[in-house]
Coordinates of C-alpha atoms and ligand atoms in Angstrom, one line a residue:
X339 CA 26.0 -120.6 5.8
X340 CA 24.5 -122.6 8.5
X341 CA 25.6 -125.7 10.6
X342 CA 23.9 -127.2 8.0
X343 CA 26.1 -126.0 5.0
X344 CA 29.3 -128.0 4.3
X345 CA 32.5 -126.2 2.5
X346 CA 33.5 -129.3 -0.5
X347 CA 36.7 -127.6 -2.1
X348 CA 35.5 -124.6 -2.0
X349 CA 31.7 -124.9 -2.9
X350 CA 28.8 -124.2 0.1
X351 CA 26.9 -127.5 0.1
X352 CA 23.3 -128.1 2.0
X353 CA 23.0 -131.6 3.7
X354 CA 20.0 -131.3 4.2
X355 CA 16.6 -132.2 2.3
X356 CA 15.0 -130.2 0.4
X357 CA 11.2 -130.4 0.4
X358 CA 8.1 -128.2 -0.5
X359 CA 10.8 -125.6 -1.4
X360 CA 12.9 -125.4 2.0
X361 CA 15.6 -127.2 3.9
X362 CA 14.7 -129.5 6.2
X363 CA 17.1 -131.1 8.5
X364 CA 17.0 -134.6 10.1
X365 CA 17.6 -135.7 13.3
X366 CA 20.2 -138.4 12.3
X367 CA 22.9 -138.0 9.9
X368 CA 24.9 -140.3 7.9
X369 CA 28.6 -140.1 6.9
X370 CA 29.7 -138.9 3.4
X371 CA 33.2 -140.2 2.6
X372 CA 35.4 -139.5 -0.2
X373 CA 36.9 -142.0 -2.2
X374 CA 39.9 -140.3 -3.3
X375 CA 41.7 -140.4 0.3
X376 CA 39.0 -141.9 2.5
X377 CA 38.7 -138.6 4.2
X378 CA 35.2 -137.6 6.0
X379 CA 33.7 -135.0 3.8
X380 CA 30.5 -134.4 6.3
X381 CA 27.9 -135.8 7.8
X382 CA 24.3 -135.7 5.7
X383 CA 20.6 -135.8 6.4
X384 CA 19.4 -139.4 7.2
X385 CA 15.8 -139.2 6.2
X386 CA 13.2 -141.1 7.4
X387 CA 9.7 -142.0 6.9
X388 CA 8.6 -138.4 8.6
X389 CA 10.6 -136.9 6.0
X390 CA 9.5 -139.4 3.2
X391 CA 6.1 -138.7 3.6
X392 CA 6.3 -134.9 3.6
X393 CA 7.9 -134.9 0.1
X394 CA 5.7 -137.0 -1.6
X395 CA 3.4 -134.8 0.1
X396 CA 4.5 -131.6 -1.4
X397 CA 5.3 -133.0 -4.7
X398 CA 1.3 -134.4 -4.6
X399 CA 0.4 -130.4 -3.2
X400 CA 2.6 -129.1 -6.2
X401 CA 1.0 -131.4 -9.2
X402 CA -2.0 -129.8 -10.3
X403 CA -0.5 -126.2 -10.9
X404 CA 2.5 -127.9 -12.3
X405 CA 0.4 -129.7 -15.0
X406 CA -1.0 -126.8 -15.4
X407 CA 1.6 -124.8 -16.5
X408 CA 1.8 -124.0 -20.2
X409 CA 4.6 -126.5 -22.2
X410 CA 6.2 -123.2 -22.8
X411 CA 6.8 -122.3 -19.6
X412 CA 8.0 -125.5 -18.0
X413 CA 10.7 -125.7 -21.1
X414 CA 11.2 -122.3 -20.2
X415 CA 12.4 -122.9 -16.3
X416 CA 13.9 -126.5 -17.2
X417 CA 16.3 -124.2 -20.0
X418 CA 16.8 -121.8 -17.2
X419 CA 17.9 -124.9 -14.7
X420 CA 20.5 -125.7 -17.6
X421 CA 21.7 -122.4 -17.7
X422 CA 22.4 -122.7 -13.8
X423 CA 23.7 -126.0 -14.3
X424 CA 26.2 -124.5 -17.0
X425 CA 27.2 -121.4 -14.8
X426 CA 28.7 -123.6 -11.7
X427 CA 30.0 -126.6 -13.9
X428 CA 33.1 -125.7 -11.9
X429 CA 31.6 -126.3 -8.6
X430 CA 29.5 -129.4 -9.9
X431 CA 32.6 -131.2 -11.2
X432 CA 34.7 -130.8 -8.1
X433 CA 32.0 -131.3 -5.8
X434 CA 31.2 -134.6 -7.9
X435 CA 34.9 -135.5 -8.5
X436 CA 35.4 -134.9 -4.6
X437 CA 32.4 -137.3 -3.5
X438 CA 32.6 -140.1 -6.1
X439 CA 35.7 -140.2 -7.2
X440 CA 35.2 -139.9 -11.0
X441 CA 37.6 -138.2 -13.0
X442 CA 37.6 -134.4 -12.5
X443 CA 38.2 -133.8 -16.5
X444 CA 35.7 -136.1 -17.1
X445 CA 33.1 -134.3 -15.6
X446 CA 34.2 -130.9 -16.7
X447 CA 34.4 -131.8 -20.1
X448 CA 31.9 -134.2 -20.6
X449 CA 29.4 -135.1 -17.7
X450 CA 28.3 -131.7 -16.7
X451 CA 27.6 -130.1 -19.7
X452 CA 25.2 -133.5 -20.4
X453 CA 23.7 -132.3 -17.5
X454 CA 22.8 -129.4 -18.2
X455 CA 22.0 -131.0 -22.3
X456 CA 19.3 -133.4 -20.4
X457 CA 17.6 -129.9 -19.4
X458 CA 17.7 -128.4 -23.0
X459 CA 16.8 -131.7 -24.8
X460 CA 13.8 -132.4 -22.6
X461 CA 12.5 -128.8 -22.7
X462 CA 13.6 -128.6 -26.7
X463 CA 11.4 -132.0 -27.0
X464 CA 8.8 -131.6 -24.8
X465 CA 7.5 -128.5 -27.8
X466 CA 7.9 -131.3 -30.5
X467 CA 6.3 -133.8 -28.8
X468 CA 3.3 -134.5 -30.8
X469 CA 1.7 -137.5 -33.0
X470 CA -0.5 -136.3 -36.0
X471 CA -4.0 -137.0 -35.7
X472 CA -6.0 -139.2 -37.7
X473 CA -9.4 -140.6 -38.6
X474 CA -11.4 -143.5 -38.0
X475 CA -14.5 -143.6 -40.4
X476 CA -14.5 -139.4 -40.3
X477 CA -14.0 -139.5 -36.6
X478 CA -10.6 -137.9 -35.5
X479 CA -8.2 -139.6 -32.8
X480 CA -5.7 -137.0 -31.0
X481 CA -2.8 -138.5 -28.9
X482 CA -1.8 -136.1 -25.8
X483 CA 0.8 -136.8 -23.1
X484 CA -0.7 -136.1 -20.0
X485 CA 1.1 -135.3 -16.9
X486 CA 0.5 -138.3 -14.1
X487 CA 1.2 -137.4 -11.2
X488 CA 4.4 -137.2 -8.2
X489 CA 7.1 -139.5 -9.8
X490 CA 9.9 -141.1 -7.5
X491 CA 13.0 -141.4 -8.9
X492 CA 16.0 -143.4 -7.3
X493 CA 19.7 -143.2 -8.2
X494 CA 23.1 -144.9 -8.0
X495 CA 26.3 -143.6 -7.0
X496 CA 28.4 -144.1 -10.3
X497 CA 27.2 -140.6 -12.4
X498 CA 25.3 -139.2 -9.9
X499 CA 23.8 -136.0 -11.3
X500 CA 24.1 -137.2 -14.8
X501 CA 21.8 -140.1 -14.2
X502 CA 19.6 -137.9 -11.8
X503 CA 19.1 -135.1 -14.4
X504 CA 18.4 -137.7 -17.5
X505 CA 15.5 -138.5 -15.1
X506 CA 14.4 -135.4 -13.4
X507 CA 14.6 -133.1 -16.4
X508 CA 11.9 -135.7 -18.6
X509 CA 9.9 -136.0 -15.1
X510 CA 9.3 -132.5 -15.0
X511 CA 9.2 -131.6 -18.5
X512 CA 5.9 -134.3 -19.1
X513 CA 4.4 -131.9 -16.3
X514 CA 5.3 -134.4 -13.0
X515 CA 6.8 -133.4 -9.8
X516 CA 9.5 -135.2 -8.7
X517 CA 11.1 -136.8 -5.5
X518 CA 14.4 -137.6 -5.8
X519 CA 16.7 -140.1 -3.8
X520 CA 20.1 -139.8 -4.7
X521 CA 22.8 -142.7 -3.6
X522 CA 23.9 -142.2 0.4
X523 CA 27.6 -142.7 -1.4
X524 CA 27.4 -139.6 -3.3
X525 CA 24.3 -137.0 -2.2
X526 CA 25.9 -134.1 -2.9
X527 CA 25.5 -132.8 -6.2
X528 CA 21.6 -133.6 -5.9
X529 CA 21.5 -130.9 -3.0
X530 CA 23.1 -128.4 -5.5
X531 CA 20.9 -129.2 -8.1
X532 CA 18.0 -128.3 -5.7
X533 CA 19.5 -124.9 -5.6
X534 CA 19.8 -124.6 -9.0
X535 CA 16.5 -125.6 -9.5
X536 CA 15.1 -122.9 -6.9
X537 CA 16.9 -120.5 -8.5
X538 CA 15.3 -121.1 -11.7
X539 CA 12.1 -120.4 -11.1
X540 CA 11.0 -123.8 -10.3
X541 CA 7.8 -123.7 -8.3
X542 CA 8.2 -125.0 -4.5
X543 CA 7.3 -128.9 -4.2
X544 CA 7.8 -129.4 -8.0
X545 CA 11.3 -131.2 -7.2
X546 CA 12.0 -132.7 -4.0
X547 CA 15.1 -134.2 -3.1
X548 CA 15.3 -136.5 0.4
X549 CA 18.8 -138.2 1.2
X550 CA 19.2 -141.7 3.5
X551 CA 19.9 -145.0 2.9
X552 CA 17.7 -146.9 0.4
X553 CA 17.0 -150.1 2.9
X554 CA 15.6 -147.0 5.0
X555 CA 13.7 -145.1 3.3
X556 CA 13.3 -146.7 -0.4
X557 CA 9.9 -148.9 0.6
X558 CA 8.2 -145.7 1.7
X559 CA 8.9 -143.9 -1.5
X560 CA 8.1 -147.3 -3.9
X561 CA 4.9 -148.5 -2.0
X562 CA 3.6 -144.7 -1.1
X563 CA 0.0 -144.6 -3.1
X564 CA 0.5 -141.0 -4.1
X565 CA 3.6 -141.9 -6.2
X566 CA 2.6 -141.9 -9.8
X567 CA 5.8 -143.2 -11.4
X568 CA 8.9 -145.0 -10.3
X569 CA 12.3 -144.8 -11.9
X570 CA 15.1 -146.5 -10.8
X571 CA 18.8 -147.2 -11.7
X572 CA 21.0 -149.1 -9.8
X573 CA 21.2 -153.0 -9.0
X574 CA 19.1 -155.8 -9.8
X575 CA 18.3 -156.7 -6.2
X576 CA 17.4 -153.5 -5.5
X577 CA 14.8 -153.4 -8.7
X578 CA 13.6 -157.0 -7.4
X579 CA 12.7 -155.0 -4.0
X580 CA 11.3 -152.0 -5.7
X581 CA 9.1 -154.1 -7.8
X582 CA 7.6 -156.2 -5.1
X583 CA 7.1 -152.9 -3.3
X584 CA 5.5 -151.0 -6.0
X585 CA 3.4 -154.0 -6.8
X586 CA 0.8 -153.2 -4.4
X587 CA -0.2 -150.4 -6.1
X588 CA 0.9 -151.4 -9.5
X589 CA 3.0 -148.4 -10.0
X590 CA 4.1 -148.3 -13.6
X591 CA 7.9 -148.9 -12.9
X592 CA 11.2 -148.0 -14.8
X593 CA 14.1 -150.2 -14.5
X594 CA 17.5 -149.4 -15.9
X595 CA 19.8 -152.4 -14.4
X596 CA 23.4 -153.7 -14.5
X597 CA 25.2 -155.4 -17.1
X598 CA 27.9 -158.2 -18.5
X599 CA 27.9 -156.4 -22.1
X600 CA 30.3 -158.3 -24.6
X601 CA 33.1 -156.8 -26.9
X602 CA 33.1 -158.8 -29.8
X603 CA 36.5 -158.7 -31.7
X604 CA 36.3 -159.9 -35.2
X605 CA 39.2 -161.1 -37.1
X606 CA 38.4 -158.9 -40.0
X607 CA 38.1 -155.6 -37.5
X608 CA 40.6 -153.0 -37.2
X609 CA 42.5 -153.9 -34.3
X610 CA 44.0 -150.8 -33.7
X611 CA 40.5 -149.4 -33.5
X612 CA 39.0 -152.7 -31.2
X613 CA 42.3 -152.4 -28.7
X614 CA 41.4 -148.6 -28.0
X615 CA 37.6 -149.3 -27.6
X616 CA 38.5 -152.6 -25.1
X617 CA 40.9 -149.9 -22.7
X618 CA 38.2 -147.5 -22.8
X619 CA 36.4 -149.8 -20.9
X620 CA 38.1 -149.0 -17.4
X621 CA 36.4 -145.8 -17.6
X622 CA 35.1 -144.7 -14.2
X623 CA 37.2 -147.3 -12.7
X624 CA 35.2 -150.0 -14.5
X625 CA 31.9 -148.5 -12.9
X626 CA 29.8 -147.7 -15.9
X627 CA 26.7 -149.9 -16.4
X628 CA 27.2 -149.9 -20.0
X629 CA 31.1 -151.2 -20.0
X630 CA 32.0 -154.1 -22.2
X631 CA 33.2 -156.2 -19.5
X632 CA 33.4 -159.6 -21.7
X633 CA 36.1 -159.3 -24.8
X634 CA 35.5 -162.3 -26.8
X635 CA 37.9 -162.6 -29.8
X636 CA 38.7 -164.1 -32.4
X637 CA 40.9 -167.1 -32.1
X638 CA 43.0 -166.3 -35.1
X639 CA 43.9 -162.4 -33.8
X640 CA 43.8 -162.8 -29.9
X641 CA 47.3 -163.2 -29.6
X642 CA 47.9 -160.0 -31.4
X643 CA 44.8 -158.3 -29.8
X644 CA 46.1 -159.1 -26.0
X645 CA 49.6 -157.9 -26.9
X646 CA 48.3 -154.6 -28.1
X647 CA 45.8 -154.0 -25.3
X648 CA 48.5 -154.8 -22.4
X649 CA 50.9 -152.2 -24.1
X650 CA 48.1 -149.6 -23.9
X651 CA 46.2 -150.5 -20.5
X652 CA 49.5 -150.7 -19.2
X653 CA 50.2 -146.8 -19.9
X654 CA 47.2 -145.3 -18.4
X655 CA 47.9 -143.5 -15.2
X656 CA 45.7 -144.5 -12.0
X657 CA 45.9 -142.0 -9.2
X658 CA 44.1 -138.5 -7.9
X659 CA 40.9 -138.0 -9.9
X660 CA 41.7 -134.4 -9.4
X661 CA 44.4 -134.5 -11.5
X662 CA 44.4 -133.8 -15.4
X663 CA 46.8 -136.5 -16.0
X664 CA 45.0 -139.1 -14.6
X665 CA 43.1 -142.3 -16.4
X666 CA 41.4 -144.6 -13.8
X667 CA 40.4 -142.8 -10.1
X668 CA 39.8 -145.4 -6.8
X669 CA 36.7 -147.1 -7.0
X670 CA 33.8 -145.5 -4.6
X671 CA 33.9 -147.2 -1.0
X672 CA 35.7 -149.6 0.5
X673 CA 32.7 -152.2 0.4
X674 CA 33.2 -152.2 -3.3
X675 CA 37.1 -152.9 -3.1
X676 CA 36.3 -156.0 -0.5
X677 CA 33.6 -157.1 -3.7
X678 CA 35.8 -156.7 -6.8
X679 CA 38.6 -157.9 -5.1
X680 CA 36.5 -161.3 -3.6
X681 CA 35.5 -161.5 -7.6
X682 CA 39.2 -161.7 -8.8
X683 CA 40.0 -163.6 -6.0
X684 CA 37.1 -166.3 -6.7
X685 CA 37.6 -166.2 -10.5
X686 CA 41.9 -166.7 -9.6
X687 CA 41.1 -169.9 -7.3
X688 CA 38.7 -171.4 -9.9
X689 CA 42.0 -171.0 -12.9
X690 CA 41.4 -167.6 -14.1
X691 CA 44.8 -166.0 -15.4
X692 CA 45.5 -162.4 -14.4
X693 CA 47.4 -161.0 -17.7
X694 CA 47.3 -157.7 -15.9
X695 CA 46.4 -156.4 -12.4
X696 CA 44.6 -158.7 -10.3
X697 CA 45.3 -156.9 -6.9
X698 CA 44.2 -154.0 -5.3
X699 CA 46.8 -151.0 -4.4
X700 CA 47.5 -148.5 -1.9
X701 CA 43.9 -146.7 -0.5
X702 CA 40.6 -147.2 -2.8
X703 CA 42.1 -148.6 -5.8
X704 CA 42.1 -151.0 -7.8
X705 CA 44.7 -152.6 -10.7
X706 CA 43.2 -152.6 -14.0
X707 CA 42.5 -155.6 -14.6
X708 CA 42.5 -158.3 -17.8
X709 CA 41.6 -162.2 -16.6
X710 CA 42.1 -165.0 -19.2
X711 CA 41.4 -169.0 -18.9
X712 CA 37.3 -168.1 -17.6
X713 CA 35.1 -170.2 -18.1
X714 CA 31.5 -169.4 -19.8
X715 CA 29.8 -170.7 -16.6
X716 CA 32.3 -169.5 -14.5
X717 CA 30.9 -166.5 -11.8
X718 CA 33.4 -163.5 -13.1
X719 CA 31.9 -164.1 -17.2
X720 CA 28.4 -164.3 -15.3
X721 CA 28.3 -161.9 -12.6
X722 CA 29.1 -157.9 -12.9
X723 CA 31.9 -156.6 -11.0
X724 CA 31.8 -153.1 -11.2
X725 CA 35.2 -152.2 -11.2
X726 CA 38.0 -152.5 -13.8
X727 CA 37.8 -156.1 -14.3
X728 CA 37.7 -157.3 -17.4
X729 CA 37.6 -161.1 -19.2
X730 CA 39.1 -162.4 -22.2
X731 CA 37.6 -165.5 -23.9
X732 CA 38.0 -166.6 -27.5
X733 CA 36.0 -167.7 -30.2
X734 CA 35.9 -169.5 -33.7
X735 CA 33.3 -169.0 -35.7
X736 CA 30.6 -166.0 -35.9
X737 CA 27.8 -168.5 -34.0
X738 CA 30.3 -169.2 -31.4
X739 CA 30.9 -165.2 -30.7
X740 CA 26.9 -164.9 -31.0
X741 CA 26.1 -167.4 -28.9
X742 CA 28.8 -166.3 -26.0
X743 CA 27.8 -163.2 -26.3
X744 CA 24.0 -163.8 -25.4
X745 CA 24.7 -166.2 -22.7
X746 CA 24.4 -164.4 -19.8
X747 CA 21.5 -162.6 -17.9
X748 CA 21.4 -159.6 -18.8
X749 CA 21.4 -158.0 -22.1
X750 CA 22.2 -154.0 -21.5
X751 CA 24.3 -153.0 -24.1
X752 CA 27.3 -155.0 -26.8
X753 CA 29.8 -153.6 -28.9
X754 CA 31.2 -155.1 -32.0
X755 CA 34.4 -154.6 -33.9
X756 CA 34.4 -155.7 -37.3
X757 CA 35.7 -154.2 -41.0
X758 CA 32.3 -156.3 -42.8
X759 CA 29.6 -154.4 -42.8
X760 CA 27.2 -157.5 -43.9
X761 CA 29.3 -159.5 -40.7
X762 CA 27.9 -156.4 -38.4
X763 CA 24.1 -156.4 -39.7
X764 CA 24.5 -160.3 -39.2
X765 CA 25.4 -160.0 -35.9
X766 CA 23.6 -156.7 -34.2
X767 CA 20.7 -158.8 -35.4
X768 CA 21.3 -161.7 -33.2
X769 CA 22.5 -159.5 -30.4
X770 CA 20.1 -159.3 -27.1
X771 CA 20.8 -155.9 -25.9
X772 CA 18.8 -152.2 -25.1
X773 CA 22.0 -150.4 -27.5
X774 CA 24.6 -152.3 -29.9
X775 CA 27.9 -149.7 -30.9
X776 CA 29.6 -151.0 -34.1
X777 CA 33.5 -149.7 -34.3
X778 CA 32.4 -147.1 -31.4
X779 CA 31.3 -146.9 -27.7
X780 CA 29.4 -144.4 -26.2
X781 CA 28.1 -142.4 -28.3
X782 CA 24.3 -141.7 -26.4
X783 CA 21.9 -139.3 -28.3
X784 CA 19.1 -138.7 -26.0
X785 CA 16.5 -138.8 -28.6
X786 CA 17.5 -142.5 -29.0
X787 CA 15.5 -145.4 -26.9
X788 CA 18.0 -146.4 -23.6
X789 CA 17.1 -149.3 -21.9
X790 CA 18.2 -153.0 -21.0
X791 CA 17.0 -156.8 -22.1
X792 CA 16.2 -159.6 -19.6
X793 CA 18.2 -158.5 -16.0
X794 CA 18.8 -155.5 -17.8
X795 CA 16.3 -153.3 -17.5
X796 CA 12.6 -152.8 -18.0
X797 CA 11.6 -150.1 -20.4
X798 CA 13.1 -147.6 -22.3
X799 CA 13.6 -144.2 -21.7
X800 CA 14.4 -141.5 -24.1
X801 CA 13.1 -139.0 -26.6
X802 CA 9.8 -139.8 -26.9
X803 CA 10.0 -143.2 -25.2
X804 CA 10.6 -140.9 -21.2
X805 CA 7.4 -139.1 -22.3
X806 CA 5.5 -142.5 -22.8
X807 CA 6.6 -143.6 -19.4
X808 CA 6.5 -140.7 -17.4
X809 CA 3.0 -139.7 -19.0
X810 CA -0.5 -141.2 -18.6
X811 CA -0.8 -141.3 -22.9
X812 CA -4.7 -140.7 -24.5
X813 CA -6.3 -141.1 -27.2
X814 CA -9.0 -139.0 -27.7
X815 CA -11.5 -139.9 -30.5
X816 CA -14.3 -136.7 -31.5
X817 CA -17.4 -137.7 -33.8
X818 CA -17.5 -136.5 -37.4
X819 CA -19.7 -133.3 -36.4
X820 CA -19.3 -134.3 -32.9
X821 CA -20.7 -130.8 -32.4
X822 CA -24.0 -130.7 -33.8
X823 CA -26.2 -131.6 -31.6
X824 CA -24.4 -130.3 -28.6
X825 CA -24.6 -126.1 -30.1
Ligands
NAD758 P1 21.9 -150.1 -5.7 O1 20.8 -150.9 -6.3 O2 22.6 -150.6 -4.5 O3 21.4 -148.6 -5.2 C1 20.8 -147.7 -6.2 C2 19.9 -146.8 -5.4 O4 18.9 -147.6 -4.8 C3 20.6 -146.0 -4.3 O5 20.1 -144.7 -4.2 C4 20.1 -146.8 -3.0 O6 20.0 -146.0 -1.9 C5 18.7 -147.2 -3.5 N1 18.1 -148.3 -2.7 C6 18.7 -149.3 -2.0 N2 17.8 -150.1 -1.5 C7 16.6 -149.6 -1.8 C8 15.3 -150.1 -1.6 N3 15.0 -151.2 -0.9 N4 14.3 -149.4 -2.1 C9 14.5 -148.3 -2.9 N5 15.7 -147.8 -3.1 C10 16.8 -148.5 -2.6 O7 22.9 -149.8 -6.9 P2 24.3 -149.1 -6.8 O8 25.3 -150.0 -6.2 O9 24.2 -147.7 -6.3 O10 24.6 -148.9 -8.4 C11 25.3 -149.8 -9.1 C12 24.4 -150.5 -10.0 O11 23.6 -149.6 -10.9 C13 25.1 -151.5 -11.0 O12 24.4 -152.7 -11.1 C14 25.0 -150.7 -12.3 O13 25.2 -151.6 -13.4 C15 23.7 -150.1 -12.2 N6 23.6 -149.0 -13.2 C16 22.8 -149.1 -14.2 C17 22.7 -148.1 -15.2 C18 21.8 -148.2 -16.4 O14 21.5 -147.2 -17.0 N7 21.3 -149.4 -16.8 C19 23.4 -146.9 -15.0 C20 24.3 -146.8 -13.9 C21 24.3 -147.9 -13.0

């Protein structure tokens, strides 16, 4: 324990960077609040560009004997990281839970164990990862994945470690070494998984992980020449920034973006089925990317549909995080209350109908919330909310739902509830969006592409899509008898 080390329920947490394989402190800290009670949880390394610099630094120093390193061995040290990861999934979840505000079942059950899954899968698919070769006019082409070089990869607050780990754990696996910058509203489990990391086996400077504000410290990282590859989840402002500051050296970006996704409710679906897929969309206090924010139904059942969803989002239970019973935790700072709050507020004065919620309540939370009478041009069916706010709009005919559905920005993800199966291959078709769910949400296998349309995103990671991005990719073509006269 040093001054350095913070007690979060229980578990010894460093504050400070970790670079080139040691702590490294800052001279400024920043506050880490938690959402559940507003309580300081401890102040946190506020890096700058002295601190920038040395971690791209050591992740450029650590490169070369990282690519080096057999495939076997790096899957070998990323399957040891999962085992570390699986061993304190305890400690992670609390810690996690504790800083932003996600449910604590929730990342016991499910989160933490994906964690320590985006280890296994990477490793387990970095040994497949192969393309047969094949000839051109007797000469042979061979496709290999090469490592490129220091990656930068930059993360949002609303699944911390999960996001951070479906980007490290590819990162390192194509033979990279990584600098991480996880959200200044939830550092914490990224200084654990440093630890975990180390005590893996990973090789000093291999992963690097420097905390501070993004408006700080973010244009170092994106416009440093050294950096190879740049990931980034989180807003679209933010990717507009990173873009223009990665432009200079026309580092290959990675952009996985917000969303308006749609819920399309067909008269034909089950509703039973549709109602529990719309509630599970105040998940994480409405702050998932992929949420189906948009419910557009079908004229004939909305009546129906709405009665059936208030009786059920009605029941959940809002409160501690920490507790088992609870459904919907606060949201993650109080800058993100004042926002959703100044959206349902907006969308109220312009004729919006609350049908439930439409207030905020005691601390950091919010009332789920369902707004009908929106308009299709109207900011709150335009513009994501992040929070449990949700709009209901209607819809006649199939081209009517299709043709809501698209009209918006972005195009991350849409979800479609229907009993005709020739009505769902109709309609995914038409859908812009990275993933389409038909009578499900959710269900992510990490061998599948992930990735937004338009505002959504650029790229797709995943399977062997991450290796694409995070590797320089080559073709090498050899001469029939290349060899002959070269004995
Ligand atoms: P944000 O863009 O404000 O911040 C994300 C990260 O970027 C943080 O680590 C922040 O410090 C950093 N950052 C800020 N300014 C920067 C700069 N100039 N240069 C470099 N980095 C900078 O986003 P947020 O509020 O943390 O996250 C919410 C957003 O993330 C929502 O729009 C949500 O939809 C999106 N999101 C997308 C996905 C996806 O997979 N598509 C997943 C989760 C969240």
């Amino acid at each position: 324990m040093t001054e350095h080390t913070l007690t979060v329920a229980g578990v010894a947490v460093d504050t400070r960077h970790w670079i080139g394989g040691e702590r490294v402190a800052s001279l400024e800290t920043f506050t880490d609040v938690s959402p559940i009670d507003g309580s300081t949880i401890g102040e946190i390394s506020r890096g700058t560009a002295t601190e920038t610099a040395a971690a791209v630094a050591a992740a450029k120093a650590a490169f070369p004997a990282w690519a080096a390193t057999s495939r076997a061995e790096r899957a070998r040290i990323l399957h040891a990281i999962a085992d570390g990861v699986e061993k304190r999934i305890e400690e992670l979840a609390i810690v996690e839970t504790t800083d932003n505000g996600a449910l604590l079942r929730s990342h016991r059950r499910g989160v933490m164990p994906r964690v320590a899954h985006n280890f296994r899968f990477f490793a387990d698919w970095l040994l497949k990862l192969d393309h047969e070769d094949f000839e051109t006019r007797g000469h042979t082409n061979h496709v290999s994945w090469d490592p490129a070089g220091p990656c930068v990869l930059i993360t949002p607050w609303n699944a911390p470690l999960m996001l951070a780990t479906w980007k490290v754990a590819p990162a390192l696996a194509a033979g990279n070494t990584v600098v991480l910058k996880p959200a200044e509203w939830s550092p914490l489990t990224a200084s654990l998984l440093a630890d975990i990391a180390a005590e893996a086996g990973l090789p000093a400077g291999v992963l690097n992980v420097v905390q501070g504000y993004g408006s700080e410290i973010g244009d170092a990282l994106t416009s440093h020449p050294d950096v190879r590859r740049i990931s980034f989840t989180g807003s679209v402002p933010t990717a507009r920034r990173i873009a223009e500051s990665a432009a200079g050296n026309l580092t290959p970006l990675s952009l996985e973006l917000g969303g308006k996704s749609p819920l399309l409710v067909f008269a034909d679906a089950d509703l039973d089925l549709a109602v529990d897929l719309a509630v599970e969309q105040y998940d994480n206090a409405g702050q998932v990317c992929l949420a189906a924010t948009r419910f557009l139904v079908d004229e004939s059942v909305v009546e129906e549909f709405t009665r059936r969803f208030v009786l059920k989002a009605t029941a959940l239970r809002q409160g501690d995080p920490r507790d088992e019973a609870t459904d919907i935790g606060p949201n993650i700072h109080p800058r993100q209350l004042e926002k959703i709050d100044g959206f349902v507020r907006r969308a109220i004065a312009a004729g919006a109908r609350a049908v439930i919620g439409g207030h905020r309540k005691d601390g950091q939370y919010y009332a789920p919330t369902l707004l009908a009478d929106v308009a299709q041009d109207s900011e709150i069916v335009q513009e994501e909310v992040f929070g449990p706010v949700l709009t209901l709009q209607t819809f006649a005919t199939e081209e009517e739902a299709v043709r809501l559905a698209n009209d918006t920005r972005f195009g991350l993800a849409a979800t479609v509830a229907t009993g005709d199966p020739e009505r769902a291959e109709r309609v995914t078709s038409q859908l812009v969006a990275g993933t389409v769910w038909v009578n499900c949400f959710f269900v992510r296998d990490l061998q599948a592409p992930f990735g937004g349309s338009r505002h959504s995103g650029v790229g797709r990671e995943g399977g062997t899509w991450s290796f694409d991005f995070y590797c320089d990719v080559k073709n090498t073509v050899t001469a029939p008898n290349g060899w002959k006269n070269h004995g």
